Short mmCIF file of C-alpha atoms and ligand atoms in Angstrom, two decimals:
data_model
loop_
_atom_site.label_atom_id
_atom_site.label_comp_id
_atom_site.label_asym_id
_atom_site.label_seq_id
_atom_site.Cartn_x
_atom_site.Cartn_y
_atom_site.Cartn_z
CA UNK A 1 150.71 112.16 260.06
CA UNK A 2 148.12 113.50 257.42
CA UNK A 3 145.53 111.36 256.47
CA UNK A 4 145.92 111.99 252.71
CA UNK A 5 146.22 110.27 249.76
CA UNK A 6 147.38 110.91 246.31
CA UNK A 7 146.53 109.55 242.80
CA UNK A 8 148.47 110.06 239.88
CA UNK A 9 147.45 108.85 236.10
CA UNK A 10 151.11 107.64 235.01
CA UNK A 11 149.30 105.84 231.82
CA UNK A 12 145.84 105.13 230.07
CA UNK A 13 145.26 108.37 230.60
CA UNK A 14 142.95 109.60 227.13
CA UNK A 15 144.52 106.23 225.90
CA UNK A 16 143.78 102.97 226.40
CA UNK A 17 147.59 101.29 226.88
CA UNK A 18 150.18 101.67 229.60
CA UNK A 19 147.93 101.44 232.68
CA UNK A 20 149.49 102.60 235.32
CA UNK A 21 147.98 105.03 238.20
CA UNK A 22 150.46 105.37 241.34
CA UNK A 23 148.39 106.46 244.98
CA UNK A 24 150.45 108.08 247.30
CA UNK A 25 150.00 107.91 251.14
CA UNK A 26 151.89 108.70 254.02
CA UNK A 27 151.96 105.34 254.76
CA UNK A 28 152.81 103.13 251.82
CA UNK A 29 153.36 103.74 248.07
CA UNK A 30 151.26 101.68 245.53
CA UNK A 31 151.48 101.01 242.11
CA UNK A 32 148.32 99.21 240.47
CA UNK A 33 148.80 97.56 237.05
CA UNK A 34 151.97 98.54 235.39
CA UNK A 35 151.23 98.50 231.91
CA UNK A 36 153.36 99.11 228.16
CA UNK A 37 152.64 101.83 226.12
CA UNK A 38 151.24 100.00 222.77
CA UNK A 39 149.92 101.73 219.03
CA UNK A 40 151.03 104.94 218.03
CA UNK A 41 154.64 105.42 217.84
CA UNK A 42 154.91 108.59 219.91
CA UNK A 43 152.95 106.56 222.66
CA UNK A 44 155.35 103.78 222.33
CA UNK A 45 158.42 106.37 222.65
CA UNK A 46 156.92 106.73 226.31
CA UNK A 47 157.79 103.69 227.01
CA UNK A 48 161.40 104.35 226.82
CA UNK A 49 161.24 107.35 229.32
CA UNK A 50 161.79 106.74 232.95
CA UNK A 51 158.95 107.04 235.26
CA UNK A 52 158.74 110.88 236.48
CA UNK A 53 158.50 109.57 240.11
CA UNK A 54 160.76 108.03 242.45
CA UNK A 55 160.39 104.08 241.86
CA UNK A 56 162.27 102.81 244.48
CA UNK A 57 159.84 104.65 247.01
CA UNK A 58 157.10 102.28 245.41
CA UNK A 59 155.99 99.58 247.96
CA UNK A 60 153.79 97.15 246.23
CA UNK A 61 152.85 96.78 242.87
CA UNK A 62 149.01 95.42 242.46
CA UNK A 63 148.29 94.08 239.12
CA UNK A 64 144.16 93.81 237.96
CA UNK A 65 144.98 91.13 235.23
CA UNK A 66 147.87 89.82 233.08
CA UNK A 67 147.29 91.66 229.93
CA UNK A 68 150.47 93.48 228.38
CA UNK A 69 148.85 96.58 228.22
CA UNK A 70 149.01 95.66 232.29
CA UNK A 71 152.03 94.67 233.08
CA UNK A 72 154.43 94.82 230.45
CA UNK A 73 156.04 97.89 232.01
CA UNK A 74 156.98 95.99 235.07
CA UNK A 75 160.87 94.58 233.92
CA UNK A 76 161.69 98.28 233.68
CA UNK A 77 160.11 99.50 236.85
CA UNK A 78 162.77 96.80 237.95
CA UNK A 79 165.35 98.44 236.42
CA UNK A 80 164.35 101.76 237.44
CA UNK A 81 164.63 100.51 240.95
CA UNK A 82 161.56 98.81 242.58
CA UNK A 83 162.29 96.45 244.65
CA UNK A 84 158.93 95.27 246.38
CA UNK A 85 156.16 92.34 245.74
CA UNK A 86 154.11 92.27 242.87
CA UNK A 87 151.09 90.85 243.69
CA UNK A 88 147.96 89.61 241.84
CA UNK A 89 145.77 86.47 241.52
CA UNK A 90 147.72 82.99 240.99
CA UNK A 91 145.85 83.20 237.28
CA UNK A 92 146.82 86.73 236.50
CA UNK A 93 150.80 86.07 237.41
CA UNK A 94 150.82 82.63 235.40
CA UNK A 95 149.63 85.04 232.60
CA UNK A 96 152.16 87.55 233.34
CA UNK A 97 154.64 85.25 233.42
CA UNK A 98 153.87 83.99 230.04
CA UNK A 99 153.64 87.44 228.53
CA UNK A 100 156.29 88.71 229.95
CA UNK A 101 158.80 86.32 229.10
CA UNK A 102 157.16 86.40 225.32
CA UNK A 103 157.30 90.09 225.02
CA UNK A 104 161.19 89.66 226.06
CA UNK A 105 161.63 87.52 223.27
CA UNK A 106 159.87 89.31 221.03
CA UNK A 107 162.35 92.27 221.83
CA UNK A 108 165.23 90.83 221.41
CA UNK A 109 164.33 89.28 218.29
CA UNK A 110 163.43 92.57 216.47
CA UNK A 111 166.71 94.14 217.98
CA UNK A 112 168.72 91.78 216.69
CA UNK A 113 166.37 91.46 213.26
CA UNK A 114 167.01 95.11 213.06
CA UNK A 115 170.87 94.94 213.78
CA UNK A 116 171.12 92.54 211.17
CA UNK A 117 168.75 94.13 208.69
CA UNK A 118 169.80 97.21 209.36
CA UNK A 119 166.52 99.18 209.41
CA UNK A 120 167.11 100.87 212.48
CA UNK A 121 168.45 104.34 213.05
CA UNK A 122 169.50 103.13 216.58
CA UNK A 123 173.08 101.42 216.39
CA UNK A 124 172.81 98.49 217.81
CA UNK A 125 169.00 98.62 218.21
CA UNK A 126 168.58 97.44 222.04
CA UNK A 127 166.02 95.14 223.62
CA UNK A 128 163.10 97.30 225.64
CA UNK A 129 164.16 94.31 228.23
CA UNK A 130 165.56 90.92 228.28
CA UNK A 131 164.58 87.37 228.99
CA UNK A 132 166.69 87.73 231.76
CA UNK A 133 165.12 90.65 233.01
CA UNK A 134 161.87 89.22 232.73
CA UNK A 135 162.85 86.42 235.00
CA UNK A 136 164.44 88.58 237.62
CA UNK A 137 161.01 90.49 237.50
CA UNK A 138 159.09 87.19 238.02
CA UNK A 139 160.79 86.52 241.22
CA UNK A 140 159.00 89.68 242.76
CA UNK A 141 155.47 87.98 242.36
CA UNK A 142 153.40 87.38 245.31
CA UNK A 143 149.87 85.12 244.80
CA UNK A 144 147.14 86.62 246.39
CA UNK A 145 143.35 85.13 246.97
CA UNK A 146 140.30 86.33 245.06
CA UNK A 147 137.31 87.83 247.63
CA UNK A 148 140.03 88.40 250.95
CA UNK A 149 140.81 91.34 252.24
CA UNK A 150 144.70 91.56 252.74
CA UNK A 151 145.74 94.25 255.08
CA UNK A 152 149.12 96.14 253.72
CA UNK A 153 149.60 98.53 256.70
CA UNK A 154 147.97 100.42 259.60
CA UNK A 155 145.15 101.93 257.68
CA UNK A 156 145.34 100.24 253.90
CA UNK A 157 143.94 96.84 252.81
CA UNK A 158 142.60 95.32 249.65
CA UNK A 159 140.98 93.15 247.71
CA UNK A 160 141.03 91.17 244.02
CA UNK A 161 136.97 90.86 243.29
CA UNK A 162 136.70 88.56 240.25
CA UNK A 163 135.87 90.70 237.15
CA UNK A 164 135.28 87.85 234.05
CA UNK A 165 137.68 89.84 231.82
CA UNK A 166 140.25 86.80 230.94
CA UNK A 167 141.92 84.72 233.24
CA UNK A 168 142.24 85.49 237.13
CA UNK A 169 140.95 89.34 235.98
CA UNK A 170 139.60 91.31 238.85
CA UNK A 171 138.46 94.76 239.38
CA UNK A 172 140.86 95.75 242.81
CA UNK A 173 139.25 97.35 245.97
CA UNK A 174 141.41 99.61 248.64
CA UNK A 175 140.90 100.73 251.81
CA UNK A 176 142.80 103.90 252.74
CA UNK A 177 141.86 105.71 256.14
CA UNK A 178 138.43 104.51 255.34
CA UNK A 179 137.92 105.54 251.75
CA UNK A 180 137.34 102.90 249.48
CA UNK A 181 139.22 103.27 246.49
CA UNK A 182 137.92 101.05 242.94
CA UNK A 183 140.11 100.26 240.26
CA UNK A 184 137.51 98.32 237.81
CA UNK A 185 140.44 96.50 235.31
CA UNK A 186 139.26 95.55 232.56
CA UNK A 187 135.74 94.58 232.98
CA UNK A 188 134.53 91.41 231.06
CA UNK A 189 130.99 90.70 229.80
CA UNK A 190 127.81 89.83 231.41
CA UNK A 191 127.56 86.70 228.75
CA UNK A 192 130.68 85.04 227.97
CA UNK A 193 131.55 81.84 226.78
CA UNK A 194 134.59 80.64 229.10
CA UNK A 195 133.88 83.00 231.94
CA UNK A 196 131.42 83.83 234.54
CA UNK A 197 130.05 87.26 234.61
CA UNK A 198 131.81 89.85 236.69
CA UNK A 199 131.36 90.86 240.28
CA UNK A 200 130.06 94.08 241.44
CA UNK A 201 131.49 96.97 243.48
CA UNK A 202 129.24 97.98 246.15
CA UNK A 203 131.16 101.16 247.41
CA UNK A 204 133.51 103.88 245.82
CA UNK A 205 134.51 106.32 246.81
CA UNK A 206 137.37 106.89 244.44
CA UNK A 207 136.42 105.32 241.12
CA UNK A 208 139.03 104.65 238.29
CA UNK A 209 137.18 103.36 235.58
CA UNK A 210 138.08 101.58 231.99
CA UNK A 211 136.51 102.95 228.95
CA UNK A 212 137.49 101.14 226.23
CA UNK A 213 134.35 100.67 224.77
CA UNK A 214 132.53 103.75 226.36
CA UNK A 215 131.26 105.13 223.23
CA UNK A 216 129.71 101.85 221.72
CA UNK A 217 127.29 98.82 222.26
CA UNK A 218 128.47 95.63 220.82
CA UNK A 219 126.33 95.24 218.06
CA UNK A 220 123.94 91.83 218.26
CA UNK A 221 126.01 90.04 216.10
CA UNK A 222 125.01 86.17 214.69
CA UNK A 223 128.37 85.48 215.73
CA UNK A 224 128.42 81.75 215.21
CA UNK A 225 126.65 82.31 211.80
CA UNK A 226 129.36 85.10 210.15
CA UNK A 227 131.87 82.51 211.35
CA UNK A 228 130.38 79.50 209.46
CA UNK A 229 129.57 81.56 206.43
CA UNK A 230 133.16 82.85 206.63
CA UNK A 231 134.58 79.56 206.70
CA UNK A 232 131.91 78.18 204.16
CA UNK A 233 133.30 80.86 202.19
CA UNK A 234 136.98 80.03 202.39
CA UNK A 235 136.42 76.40 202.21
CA UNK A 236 134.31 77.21 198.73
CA UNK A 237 137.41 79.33 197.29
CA UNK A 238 139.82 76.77 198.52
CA UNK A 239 141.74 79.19 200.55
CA UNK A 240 142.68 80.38 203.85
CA UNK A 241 140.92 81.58 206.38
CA UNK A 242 143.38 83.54 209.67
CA UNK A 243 142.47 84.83 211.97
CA UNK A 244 144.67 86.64 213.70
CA UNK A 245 144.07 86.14 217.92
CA UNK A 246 144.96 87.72 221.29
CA UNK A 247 146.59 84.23 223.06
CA UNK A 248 144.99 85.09 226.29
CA UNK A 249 141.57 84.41 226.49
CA UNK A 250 140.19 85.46 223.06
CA UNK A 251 142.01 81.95 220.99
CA UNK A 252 140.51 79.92 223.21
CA UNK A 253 137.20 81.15 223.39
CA UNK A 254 137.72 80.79 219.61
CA UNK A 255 138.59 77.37 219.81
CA UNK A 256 135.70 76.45 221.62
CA UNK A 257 133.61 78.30 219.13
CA UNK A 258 134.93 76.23 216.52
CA UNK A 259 134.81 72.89 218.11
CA UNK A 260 131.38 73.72 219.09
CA UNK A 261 130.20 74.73 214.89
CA UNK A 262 132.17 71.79 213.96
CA UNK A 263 130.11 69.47 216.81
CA UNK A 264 126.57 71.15 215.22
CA UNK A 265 127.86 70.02 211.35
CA UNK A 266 128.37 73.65 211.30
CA UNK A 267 131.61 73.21 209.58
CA UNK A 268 133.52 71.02 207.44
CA UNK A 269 136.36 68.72 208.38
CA UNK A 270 139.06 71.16 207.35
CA UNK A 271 142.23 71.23 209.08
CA UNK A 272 141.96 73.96 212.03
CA UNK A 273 145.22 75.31 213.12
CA UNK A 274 146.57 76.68 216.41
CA UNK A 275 149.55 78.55 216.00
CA UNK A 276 150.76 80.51 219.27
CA UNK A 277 153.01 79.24 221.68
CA UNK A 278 151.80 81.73 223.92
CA UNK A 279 148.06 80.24 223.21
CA UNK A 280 149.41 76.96 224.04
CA UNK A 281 151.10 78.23 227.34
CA UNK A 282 147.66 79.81 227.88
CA UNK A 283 145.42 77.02 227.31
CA UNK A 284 147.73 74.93 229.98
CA UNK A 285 146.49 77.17 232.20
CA UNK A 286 143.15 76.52 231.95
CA UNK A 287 143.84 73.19 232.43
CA UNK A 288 145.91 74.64 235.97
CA UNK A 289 143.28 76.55 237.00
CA UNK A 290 139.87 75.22 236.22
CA UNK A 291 137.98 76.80 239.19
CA UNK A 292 138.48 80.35 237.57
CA UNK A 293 136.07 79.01 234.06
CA UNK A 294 133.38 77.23 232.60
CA UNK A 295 134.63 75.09 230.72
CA UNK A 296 134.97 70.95 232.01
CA UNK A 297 137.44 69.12 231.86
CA UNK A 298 136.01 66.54 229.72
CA UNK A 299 134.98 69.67 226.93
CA UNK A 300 138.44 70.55 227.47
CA UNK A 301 140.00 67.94 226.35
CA UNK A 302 137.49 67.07 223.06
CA UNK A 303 137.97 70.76 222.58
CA UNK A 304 141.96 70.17 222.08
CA UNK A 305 141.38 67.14 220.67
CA UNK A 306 140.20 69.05 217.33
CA UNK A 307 142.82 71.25 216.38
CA UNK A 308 146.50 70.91 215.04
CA UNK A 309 148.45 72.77 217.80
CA UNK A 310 151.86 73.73 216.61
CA UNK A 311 155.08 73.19 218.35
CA UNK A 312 157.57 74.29 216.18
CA UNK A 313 158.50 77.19 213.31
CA UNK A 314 159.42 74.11 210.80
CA UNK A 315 155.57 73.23 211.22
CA UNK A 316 154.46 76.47 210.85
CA UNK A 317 155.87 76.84 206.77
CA UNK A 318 154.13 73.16 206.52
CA UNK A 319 150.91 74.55 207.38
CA UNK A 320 151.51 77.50 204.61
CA UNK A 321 152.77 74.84 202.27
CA UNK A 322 149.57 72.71 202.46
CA UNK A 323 147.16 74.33 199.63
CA UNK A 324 143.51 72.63 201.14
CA UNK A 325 141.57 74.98 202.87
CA UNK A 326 141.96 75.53 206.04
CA UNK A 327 141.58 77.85 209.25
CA UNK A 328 144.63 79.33 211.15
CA UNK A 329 144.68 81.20 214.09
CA UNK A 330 147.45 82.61 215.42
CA UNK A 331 148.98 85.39 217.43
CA UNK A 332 149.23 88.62 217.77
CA UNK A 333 145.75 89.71 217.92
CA UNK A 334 146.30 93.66 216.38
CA UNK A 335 149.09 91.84 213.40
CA UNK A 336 152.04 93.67 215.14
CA UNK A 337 154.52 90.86 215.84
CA UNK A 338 154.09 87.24 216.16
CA UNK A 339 153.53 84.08 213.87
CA UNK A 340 150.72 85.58 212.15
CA UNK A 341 153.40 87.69 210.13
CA UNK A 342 154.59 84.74 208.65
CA UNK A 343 151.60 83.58 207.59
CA UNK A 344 150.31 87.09 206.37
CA UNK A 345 153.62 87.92 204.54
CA UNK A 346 153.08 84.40 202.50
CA UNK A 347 149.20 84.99 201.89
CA UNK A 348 148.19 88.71 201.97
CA UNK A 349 148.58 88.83 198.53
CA UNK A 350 145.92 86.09 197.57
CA UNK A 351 142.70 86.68 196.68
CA UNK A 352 141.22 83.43 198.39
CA UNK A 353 143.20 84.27 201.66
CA UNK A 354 140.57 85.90 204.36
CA UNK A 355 141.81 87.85 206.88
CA UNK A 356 139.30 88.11 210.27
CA UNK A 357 140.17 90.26 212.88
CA UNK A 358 138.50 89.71 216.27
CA UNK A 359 139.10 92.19 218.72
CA UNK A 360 140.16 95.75 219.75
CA UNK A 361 142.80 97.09 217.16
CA UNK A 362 144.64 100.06 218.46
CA UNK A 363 144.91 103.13 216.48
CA UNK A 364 148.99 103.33 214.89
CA UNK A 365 148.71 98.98 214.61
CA UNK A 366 148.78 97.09 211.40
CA UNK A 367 145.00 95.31 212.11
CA UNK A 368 143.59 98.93 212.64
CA UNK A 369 145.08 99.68 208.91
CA UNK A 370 143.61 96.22 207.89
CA UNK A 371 140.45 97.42 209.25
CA UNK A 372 140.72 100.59 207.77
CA UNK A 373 140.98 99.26 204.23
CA UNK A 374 144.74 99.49 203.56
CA UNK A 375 146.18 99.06 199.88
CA UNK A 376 149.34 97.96 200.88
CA UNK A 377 150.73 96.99 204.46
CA UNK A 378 154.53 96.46 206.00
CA UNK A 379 156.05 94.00 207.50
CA UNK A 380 159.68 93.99 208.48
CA UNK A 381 160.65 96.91 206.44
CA UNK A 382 158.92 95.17 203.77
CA UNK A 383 155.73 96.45 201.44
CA UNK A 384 153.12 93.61 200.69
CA UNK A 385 150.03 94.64 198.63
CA UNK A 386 146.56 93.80 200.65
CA UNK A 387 144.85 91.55 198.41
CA UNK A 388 142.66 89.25 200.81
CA UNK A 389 139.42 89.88 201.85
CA UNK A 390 139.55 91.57 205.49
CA UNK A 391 136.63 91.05 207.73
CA UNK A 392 136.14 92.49 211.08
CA UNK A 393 134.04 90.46 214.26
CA UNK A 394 133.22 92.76 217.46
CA UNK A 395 130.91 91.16 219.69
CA UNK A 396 133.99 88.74 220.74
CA UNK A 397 135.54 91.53 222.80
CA UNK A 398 136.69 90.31 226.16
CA UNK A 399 135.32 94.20 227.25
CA UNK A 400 132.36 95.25 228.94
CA UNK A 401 130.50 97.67 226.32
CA UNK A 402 128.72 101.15 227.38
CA UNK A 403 125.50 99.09 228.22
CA UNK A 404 127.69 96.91 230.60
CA UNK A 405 129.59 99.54 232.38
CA UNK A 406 126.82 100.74 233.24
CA UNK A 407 125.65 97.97 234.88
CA UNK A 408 128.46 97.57 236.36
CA UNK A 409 128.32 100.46 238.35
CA UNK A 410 124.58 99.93 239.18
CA UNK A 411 125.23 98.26 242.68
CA UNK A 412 127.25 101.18 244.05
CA UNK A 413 125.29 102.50 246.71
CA UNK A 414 126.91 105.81 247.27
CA UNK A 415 127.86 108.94 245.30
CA UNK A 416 131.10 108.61 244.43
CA UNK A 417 133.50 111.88 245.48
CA UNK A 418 135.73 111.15 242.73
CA UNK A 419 135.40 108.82 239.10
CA UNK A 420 138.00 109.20 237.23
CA UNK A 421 137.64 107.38 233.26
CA UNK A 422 140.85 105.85 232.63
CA UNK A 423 141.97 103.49 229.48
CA UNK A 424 139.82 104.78 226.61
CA UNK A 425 140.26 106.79 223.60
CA UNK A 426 138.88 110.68 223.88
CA UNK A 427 135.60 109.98 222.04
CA UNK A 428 134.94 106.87 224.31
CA UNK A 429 135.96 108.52 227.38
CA UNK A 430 133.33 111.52 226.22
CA UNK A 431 130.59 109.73 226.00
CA UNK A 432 130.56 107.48 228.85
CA UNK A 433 131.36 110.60 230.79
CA UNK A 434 127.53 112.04 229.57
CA UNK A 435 126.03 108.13 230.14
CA UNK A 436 127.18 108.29 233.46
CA UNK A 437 125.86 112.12 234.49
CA UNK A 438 122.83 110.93 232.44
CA UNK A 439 122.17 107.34 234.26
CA UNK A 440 123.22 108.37 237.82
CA UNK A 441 124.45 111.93 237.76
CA UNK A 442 128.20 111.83 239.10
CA UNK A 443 130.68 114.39 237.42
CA UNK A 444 133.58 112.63 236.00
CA UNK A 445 137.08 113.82 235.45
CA UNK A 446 139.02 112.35 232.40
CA UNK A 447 142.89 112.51 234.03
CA UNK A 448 145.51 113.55 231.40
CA UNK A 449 149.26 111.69 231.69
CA UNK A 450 151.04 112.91 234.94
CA UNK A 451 147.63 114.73 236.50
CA UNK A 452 147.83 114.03 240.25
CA UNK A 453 144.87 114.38 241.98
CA UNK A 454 144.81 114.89 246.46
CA UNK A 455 142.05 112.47 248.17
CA UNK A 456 141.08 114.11 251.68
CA UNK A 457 138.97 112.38 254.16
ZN1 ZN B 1 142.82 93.55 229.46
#
């Protein structure tokens, strides 16, 4: 038998959705992160394709974190045929879970809201998978401990090393026939409010590494200060303030922001609204899992304590109803489904209605046109003129920026033989490739979708 190994970039490659990077070895077949295509329509076309590789030969599926972008491929990997564990920390699957089962929903709502609607040229639109599909996918998951090695086979073993990303994120380490092989994730930030920052690899080897933010430096922003003078702002103009939010991680590191400004006298009393059942699902689960943040239990619970956390749609059109002032934050984070469409199609068109978006917005999505300065803006088939104020916050990104990275990589004590930048888009992926021949002198290789690259020891 050959001691050989194979890596193939089957997403995020010169993109920064659909993670998914198969290694091949004589031994055992591994899949790590299985991510959806998301953004640009021709990108989320891919999605519907079949893998170009034989699924069922797949062994193990390792997932870094929970994000969709991560794992939402996995119910049609299923389908396609895979039949083994996926396996991840107890965090990262509770977020899976919760996404995946969300996403489901979220397809077969806009298949049957375009059946009924008629706005699709697909007759009957179908589901890209079911709530029952999601649930037969669950049943593959596998917990694995943070910081222990697992041994797979003969000569492969690895490891989930925390990575302060979101929730139960880790970077992954493998050993195959002695070559250490890194898989950073996402990587989270060195200061963060909810989460430690992340650990360091020591060794590569092989190096796959995320460049979302590989051109850029989050800017020093007085982030608690553009928040209270946005909200001073809507509460002056009577209006409303959303703010449209990733549920994982990023609403309730906004929550605590808020509770904290409202603590100071920051803020004023004015109703602050939670509206994301996949936040609330979240936010149980730092209540589950309370060894994986910062936050206490007693904060915690104040924290909650301060917000109107909605349970049902009938509450949502009373919060739209209500004409004080007031802050609403609510899912999804780049505008392209969730209840923030609701709330958007009722207010875009009013002046005292702010719109602040607080994270990565992926070319082809409705925030990157909000962000772009849109006239106009569709939902559901629907035109809606932009008349709110949009605003944009970027130092709340739950990714490491070029700075960071680079950090990052500053405890590796060898030369890697291979780095490969993953999950960025081309200008990002450019210039962290010069940053990192600059700071330490490796030559990178920026995969394309499908390249397959042979590791020989
Ligand atoms: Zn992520």
């Amino acid at each position: 038998m050959e001691n050989k190994a194979n890596i193939r970039f089957l997403g995020a490659a010169r993109e920064v959705t659909g993670s998914k990077f198969l290694i091949e070895t004589p031994e055992r077949q591994l899949l790590i992160d299985c991510g959806l295509f998301q953004g640009l329509k021709e990108l989320r076309l891919l999605n519907w394709q079949d893998l170009p590789i034989g699924v069922s030969k797949i062994d193990v599926v390792l997932l870094t974190h929970g994000h969709l972008d991560h794992v939402g491929y996995l119910p049609r990997l299923v389908k396609q045929g895979f039949k083994g564990k996926i396996i991840g920390t107890s965090p990262t699957l509770a977020i899976a879970e919760i996404i995946l089962k969300d996403s489901a929903k979220i397809h077969e709502e806009d298949a049957k809201k375009a059946n009924e609607e008629e706005y699709t040229k697909h007759n009957p639109a179908k589901p890209f998978y079911s709530l029952l599909e999601a649930e037969l996918t669950i049943k593959q998951f596998e917990a694995a401990n943070e910081n222990q090695w697992i041994h797979l086979s003969d000569h492969i073993s690895y490891r989930f090393q925390y990575n302060g990303h979101i929730l139960g994120a880790t970077f992954i380490e493998l050993d195959i026939f002695e070559k250490r092989f890194v898989f950073s994730g996402d990587i989270g930030r060195q200061h963060d409010y909810l989460l430690d920052p992340p650990k360091q690899p020591e060794w590569a080897d092989v190096l796959v590494l995320e460049s979302t933010y590989g051109n850029k430096l989050h800017p020093e922003e007085y982030l608690e200060e553009t928040l209270t003078q946005t909200i001073m702002e809507t509460f002056n103009k009577k209006g409303t303030l959303v703010i449209p939010s990733f549920a994982v991680e990023r609403l309730q590191t906004l929550m605590y922001i808020l509770w904290k400004l409202y603590q100071k006298n920051k803020i004023p009393n004015i109703p602050m609204v939670i509206d994301s059942p996949m936040g609330n699902n979240v936010l149980n689960l730092f209540k589950q899992f309370p060894d994986w943040h910062k936050l206490s239990t007693k904060d915690f619970k104040a924290m909650c304590h301060q917000f109107r956390i909605i349970q049902s749609y009938k509450e949502t059109w009373e919060v739209i109803d209500d004409n004080r002032p007031k802050i609403i934050i609510a899912g999804s984070g780049m505008v392209t489904g969730g209840r923030v469409l609701t709330y958007l199609q009722q207010l875009i068109d009013n002046p005292a209605t702010t719109i602040l978006l607080v994270g990565y917005q992926a070319e082809g999505t409705r925030g990157r046109q909000l962000l772009e300065g849109v006239h106009e803006i569709r939902f559901y088939g629907k035109y809606y003129p932009v008349k709110a104020q949009v605003k944009n916050i970027e130092s709340l990104s739950a990714h490491a920026d070029q700075a960071e990275i680079i950090e990052w990589l500053g405890k590796i004590k060898n030369i890697p033989e291979q780095v490969y930048l993953v999950h960025g888009e081309a200008s990002s992926l450019d210039a962290l490739r010069l940053k990192i021949k600059q700071t330490f002198g490796w030559t990178t290789c920026i995969p394309k979708l499908n390249d397959s690259f042979e590791v020989v020891p």
